[in-house]
GROMACS .gro file of C-alpha atoms in nm:
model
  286
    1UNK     CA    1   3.590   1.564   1.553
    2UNK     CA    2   3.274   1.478   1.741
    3UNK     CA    3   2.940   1.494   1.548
    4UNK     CA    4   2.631   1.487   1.721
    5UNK     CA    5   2.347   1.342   1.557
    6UNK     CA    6   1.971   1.436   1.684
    7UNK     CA    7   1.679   1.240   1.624
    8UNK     CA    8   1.349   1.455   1.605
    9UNK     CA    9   1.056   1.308   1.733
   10UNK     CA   10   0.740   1.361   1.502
   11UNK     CA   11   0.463   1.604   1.632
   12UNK     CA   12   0.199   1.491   1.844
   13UNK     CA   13  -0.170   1.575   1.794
   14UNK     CA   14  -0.130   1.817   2.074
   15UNK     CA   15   0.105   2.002   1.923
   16UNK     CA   16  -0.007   2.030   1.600
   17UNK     CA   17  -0.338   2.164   1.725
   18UNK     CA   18  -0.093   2.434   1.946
   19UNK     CA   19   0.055   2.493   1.610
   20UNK     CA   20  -0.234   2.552   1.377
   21UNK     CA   21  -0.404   2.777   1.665
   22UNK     CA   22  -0.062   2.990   1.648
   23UNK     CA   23  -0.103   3.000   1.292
   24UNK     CA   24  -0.457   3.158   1.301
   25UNK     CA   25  -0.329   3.424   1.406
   26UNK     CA   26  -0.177   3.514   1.079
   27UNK     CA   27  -0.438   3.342   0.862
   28UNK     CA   28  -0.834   3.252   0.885
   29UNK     CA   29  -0.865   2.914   0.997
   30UNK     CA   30  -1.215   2.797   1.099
   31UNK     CA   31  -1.203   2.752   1.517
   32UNK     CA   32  -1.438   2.424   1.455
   33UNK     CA   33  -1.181   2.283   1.216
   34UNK     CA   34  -0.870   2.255   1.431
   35UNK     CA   35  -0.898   1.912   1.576
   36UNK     CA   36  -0.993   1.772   1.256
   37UNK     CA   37  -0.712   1.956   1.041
   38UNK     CA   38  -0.459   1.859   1.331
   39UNK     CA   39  -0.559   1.489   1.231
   40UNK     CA   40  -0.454   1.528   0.868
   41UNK     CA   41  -0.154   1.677   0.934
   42UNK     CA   42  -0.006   1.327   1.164
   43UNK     CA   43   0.321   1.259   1.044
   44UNK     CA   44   0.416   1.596   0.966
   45UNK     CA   45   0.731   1.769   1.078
   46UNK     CA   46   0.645   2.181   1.176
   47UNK     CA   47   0.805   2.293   0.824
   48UNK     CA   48   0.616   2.102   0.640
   49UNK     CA   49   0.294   2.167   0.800
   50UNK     CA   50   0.376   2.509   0.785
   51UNK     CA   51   0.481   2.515   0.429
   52UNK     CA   52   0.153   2.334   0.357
   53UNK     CA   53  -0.064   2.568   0.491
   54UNK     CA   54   0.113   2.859   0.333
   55UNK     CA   55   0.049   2.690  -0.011
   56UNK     CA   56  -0.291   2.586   0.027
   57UNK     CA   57  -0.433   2.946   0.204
   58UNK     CA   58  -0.204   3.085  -0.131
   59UNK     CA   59  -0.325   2.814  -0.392
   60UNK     CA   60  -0.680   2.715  -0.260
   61UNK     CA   61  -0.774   2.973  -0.015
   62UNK     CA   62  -0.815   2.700   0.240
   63UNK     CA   63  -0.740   2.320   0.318
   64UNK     CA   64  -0.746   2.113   0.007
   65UNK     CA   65  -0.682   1.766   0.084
   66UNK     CA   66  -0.591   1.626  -0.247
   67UNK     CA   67  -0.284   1.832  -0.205
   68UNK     CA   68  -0.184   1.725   0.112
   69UNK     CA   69  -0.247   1.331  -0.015
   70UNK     CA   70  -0.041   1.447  -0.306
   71UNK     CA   71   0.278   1.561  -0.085
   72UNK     CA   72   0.269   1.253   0.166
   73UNK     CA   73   0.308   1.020  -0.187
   74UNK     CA   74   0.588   1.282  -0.281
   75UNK     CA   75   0.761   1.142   0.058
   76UNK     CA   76   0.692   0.808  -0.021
   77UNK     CA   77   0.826   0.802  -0.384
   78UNK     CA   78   1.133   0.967  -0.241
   79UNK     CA   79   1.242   0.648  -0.062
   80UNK     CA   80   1.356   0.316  -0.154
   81UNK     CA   81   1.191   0.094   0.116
   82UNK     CA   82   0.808   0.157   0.018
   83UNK     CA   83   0.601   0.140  -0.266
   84UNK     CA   84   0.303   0.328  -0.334
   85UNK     CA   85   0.033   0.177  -0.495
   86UNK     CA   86  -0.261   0.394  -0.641
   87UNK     CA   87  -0.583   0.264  -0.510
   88UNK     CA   88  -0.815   0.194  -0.793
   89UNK     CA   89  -1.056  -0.115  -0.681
   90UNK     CA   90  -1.373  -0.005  -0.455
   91UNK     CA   91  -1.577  -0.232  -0.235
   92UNK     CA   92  -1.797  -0.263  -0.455
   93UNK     CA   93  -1.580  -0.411  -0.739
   94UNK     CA   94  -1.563  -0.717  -0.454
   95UNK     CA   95  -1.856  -0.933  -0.410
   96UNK     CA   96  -1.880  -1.229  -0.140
   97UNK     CA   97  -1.728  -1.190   0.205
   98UNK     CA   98  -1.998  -1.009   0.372
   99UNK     CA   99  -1.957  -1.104   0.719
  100UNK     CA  100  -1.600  -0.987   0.648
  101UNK     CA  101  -1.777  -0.612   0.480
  102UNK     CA  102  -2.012  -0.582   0.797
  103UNK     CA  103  -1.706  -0.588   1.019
  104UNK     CA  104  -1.502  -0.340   0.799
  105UNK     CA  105  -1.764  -0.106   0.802
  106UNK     CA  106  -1.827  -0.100   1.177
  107UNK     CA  107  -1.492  -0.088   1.242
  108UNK     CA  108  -1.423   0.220   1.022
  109UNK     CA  109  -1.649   0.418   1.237
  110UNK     CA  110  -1.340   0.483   1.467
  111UNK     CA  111  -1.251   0.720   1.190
  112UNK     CA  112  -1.511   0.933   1.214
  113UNK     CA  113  -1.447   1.287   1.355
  114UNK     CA  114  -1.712   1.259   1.583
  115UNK     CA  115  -1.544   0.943   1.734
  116UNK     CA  116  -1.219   1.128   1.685
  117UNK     CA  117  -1.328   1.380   1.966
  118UNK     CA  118  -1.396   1.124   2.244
  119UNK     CA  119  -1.049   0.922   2.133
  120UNK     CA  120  -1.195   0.630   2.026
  121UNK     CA  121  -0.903   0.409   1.971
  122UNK     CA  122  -0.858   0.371   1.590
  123UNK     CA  123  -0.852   0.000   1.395
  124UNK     CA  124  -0.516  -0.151   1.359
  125UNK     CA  125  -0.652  -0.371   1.026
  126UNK     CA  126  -0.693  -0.761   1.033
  127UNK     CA  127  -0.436  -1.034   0.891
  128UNK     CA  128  -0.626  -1.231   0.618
  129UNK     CA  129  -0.581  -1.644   0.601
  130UNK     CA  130  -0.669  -1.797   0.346
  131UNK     CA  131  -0.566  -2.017  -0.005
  132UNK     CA  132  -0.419  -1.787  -0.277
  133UNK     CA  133  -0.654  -1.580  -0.525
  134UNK     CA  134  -0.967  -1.537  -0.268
  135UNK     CA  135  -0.902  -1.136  -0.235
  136UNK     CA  136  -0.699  -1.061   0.063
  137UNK     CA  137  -0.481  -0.815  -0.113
  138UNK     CA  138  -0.783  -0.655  -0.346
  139UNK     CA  139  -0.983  -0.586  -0.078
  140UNK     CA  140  -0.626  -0.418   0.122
  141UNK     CA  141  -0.697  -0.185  -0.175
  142UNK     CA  142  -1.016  -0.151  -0.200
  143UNK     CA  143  -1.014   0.013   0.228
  144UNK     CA  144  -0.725   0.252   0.089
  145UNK     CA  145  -0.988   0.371  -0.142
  146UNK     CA  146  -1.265   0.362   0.094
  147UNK     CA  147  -1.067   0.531   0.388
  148UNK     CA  148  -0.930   0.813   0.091
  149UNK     CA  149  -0.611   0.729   0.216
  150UNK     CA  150  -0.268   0.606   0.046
  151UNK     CA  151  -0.171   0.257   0.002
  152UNK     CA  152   0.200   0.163   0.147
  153UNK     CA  153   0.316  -0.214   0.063
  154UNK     CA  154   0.635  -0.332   0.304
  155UNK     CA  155   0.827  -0.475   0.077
  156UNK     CA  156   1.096  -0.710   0.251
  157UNK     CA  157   1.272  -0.832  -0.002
  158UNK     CA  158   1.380  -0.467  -0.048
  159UNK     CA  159   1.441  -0.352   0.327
  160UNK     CA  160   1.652  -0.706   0.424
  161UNK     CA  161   2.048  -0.580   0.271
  162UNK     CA  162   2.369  -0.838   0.316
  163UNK     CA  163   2.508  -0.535   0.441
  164UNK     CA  164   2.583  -0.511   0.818
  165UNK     CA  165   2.364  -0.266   1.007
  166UNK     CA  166   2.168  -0.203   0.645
  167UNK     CA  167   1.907  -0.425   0.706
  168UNK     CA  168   1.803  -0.227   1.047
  169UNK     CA  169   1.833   0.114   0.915
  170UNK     CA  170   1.600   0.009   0.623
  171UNK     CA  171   1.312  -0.099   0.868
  172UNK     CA  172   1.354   0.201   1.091
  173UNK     CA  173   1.315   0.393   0.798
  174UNK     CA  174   1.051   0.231   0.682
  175UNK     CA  175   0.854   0.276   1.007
  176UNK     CA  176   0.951   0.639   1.000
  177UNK     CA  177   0.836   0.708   0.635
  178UNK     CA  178   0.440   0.518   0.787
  179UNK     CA  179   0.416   0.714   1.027
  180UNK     CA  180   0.482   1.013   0.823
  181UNK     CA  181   0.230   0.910   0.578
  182UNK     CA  182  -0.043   0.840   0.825
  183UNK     CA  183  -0.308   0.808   0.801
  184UNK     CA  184  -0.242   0.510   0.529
  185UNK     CA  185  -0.304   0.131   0.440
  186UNK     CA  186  -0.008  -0.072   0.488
  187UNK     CA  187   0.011  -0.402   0.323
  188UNK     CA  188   0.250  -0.676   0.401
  189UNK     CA  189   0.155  -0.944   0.191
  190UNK     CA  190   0.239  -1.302   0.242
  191UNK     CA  191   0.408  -1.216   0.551
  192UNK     CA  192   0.496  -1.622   0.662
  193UNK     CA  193   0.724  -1.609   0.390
  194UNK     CA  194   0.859  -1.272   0.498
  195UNK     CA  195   0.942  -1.426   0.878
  196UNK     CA  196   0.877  -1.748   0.857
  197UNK     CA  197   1.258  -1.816   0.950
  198UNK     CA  198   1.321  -1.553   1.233
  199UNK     CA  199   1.306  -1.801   1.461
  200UNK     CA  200   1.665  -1.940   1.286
  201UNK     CA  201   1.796  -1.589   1.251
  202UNK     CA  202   2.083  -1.599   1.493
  203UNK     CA  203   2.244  -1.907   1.346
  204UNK     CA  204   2.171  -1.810   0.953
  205UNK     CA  205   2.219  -1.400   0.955
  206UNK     CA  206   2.359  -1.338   1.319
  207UNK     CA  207   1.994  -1.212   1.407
  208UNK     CA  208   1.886  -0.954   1.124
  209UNK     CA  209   1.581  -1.094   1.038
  210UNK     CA  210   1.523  -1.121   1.447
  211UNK     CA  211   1.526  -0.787   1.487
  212UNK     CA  212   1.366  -0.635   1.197
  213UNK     CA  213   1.087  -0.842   1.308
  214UNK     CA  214   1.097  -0.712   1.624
  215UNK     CA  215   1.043  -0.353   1.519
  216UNK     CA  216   0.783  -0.448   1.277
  217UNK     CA  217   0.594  -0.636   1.659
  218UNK     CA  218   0.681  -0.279   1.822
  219UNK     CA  219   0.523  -0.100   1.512
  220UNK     CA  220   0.176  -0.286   1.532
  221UNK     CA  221   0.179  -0.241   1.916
  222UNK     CA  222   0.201   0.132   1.945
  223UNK     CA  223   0.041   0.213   1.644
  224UNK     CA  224  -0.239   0.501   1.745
  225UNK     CA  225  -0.150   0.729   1.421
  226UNK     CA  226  -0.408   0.533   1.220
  227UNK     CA  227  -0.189   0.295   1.019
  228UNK     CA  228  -0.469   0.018   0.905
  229UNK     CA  229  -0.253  -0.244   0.850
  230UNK     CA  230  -0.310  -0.552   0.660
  231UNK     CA  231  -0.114  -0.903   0.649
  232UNK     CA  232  -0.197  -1.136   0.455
  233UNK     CA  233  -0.062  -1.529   0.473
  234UNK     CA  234  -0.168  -1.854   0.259
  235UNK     CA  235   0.007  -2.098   0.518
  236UNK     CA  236  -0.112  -2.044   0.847
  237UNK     CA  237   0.180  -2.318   0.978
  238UNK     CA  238   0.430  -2.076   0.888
  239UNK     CA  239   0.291  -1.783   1.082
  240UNK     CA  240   0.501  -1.647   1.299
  241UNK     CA  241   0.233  -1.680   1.665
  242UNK     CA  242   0.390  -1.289   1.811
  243UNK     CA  243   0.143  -1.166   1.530
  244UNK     CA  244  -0.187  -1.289   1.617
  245UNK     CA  245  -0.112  -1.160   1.972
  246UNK     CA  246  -0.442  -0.917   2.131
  247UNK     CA  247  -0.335  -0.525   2.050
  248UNK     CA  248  -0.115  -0.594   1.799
  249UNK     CA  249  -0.412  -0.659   1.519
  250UNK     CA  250  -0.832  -0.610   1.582
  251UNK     CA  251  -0.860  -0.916   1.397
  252UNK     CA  252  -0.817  -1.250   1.226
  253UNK     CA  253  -0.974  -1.289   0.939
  254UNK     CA  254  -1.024  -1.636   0.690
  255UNK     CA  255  -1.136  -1.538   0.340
  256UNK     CA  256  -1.324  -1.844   0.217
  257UNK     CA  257  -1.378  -1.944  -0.192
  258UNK     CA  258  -1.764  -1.849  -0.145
  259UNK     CA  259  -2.068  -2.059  -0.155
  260UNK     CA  260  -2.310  -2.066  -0.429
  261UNK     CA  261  -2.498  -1.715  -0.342
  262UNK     CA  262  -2.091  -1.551  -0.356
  263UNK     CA  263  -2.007  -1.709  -0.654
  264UNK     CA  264  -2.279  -1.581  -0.850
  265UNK     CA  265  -2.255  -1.214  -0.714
  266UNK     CA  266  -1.837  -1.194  -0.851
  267UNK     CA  267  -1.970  -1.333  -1.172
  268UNK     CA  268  -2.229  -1.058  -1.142
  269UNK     CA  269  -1.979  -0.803  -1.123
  270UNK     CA  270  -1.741  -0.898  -1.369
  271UNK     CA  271  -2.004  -0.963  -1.633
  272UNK     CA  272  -2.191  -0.598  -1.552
  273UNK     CA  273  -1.827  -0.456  -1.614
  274UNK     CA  274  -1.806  -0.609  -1.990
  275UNK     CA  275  -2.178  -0.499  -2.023
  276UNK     CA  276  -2.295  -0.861  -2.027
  277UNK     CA  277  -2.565  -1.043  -1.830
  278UNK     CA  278  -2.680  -1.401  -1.786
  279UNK     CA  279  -2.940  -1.582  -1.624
  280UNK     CA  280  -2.959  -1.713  -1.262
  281UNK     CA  281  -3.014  -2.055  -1.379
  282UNK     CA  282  -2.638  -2.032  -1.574
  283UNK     CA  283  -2.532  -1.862  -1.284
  284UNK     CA  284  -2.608  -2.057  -1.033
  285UNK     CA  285  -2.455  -2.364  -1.265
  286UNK     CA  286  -2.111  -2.245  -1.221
   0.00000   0.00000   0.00000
């Protein structure tokens, strides 16, 4: 018995725009609205979309986005190579690194739907160097919640399987499960620990860890589905150099311990949170 097995591309933008115009014909959907509503749908197979928009013309009378965040978690939750991680920190819960803020918030403009309709190319995310405990993974959150969008963290210890073949199937879908979800964060925290020994892989695991790297390169490269990823690493030795490579990342980014002014600004924030307040003079002490 042969069994053919067919592998179904996701939509492009291009066709999900062709797709929501064939669906105004059956339902009211604001001409202005397509290219923007084509946007939120990325990732989507044509049931789902279709399904989607039945339920929210049914439920809401038009697009409600909280539902469609709420069904791209559904996928996530589903799998086993994910987790989802509900974004609660904001920007401003993080004081200090504001050379770091003013480049976040300049490079979120290629979100914007107006840049959206000349194709701006949309941010890839940074990897953040630095010692542990200076924010690199708070502030990961903290652009889920400012970009509205859900939080993925790549968990390797999870995808990587003694299994032959297990290990590959994991990543892959991993990478399809992202680009389902996206527009997302994805974190990959501590990531030198994650690869630091793929350059050993074909003598210790035959090349596993080789090749799941590999698709992880290929997944930064072609990423234009607006996957802001994030990496963060506390030993810069250990790095793995294919990362830091132009078009893979927009940036490099070294999250210091903060100088006096930073200092007193997270005490600031953490005291106004407990209802507390203290002097500059104390502050500035510390």
């Amino acid at each position: 018995t042969t069994i053919l097995v067919a592998k179904m591309n996701l939509l492009t933008t291009e066709e999900i725009v062709q797709l929501i115009k064939d669906y105004k014909t059956r339902k009211k959907v604001p001409r202005d609205n397509i290219q923007d509503l084509a946007h939120k749908f990325i990732g989507f197979n044509r049931t789902d979309i279709i399904e989607c928009l039945d339920y929210c013309f049914y439920k809401f009378n038009g697009i409600n986005d909280a539902y469609l965040k709420t069904k791209k978690i559904e996928v996530i939750k589903k799998s086993n190579v994910l987790d989802y991680k509900e974004p609660v920190l904001t920007l401003d819960d993080l004081a200090g690194n504001n050379e770091f803020k003013r480049w976040y918030e300049e490079s979120k403009l290629a979100f914007d739907p107006e840049a959206r309709k000349y194709n701006v190319p949309l941010p890839k995310g940074f990897l953040g160097l630095s010692i542990p405990g200076c924010g690199k993974t708070s502030f990961a959150e903290a652009i889920a919640n400012d970009l509205n969008v859900p939080m993925l963290v790549l968990n390797m210890g999870s995808l990587l399987s003694k299994y032959v073949g297990e290990s590959e199937r994991n990543i892959d879908k991993a990478i399809e499960l992202i680009n389902q979800v996206a527009p997302c964060v994805l974190l990959i925290d501590e990531v030198e620990k994650a690869l630091g020994g793929y350059k050993s892989s074909n003598a210790s695991d035959s090349g596993t860890l080789a090749r799941v790297f590999g698709k992880i390169l290929n997944l930064l490269a072609e990423n234009d589905r607006g996957i802001y990823t994030v990496m963060t690493s506390n030993n810069v030795e250990d790095l793995p150099p294919e990362l830091t490579r132009a078009g893979r990342l927009d940036g490099i980014i070294y999250f210091n311990l903060g100088d006096a002014e930073e200092r007193k600004a997270i005490f600031n924030v953490h005291l106004n949170k407990r209802g507390h307040k203290l002097p500059d003079n104390v502050l500035m002490q510390i």
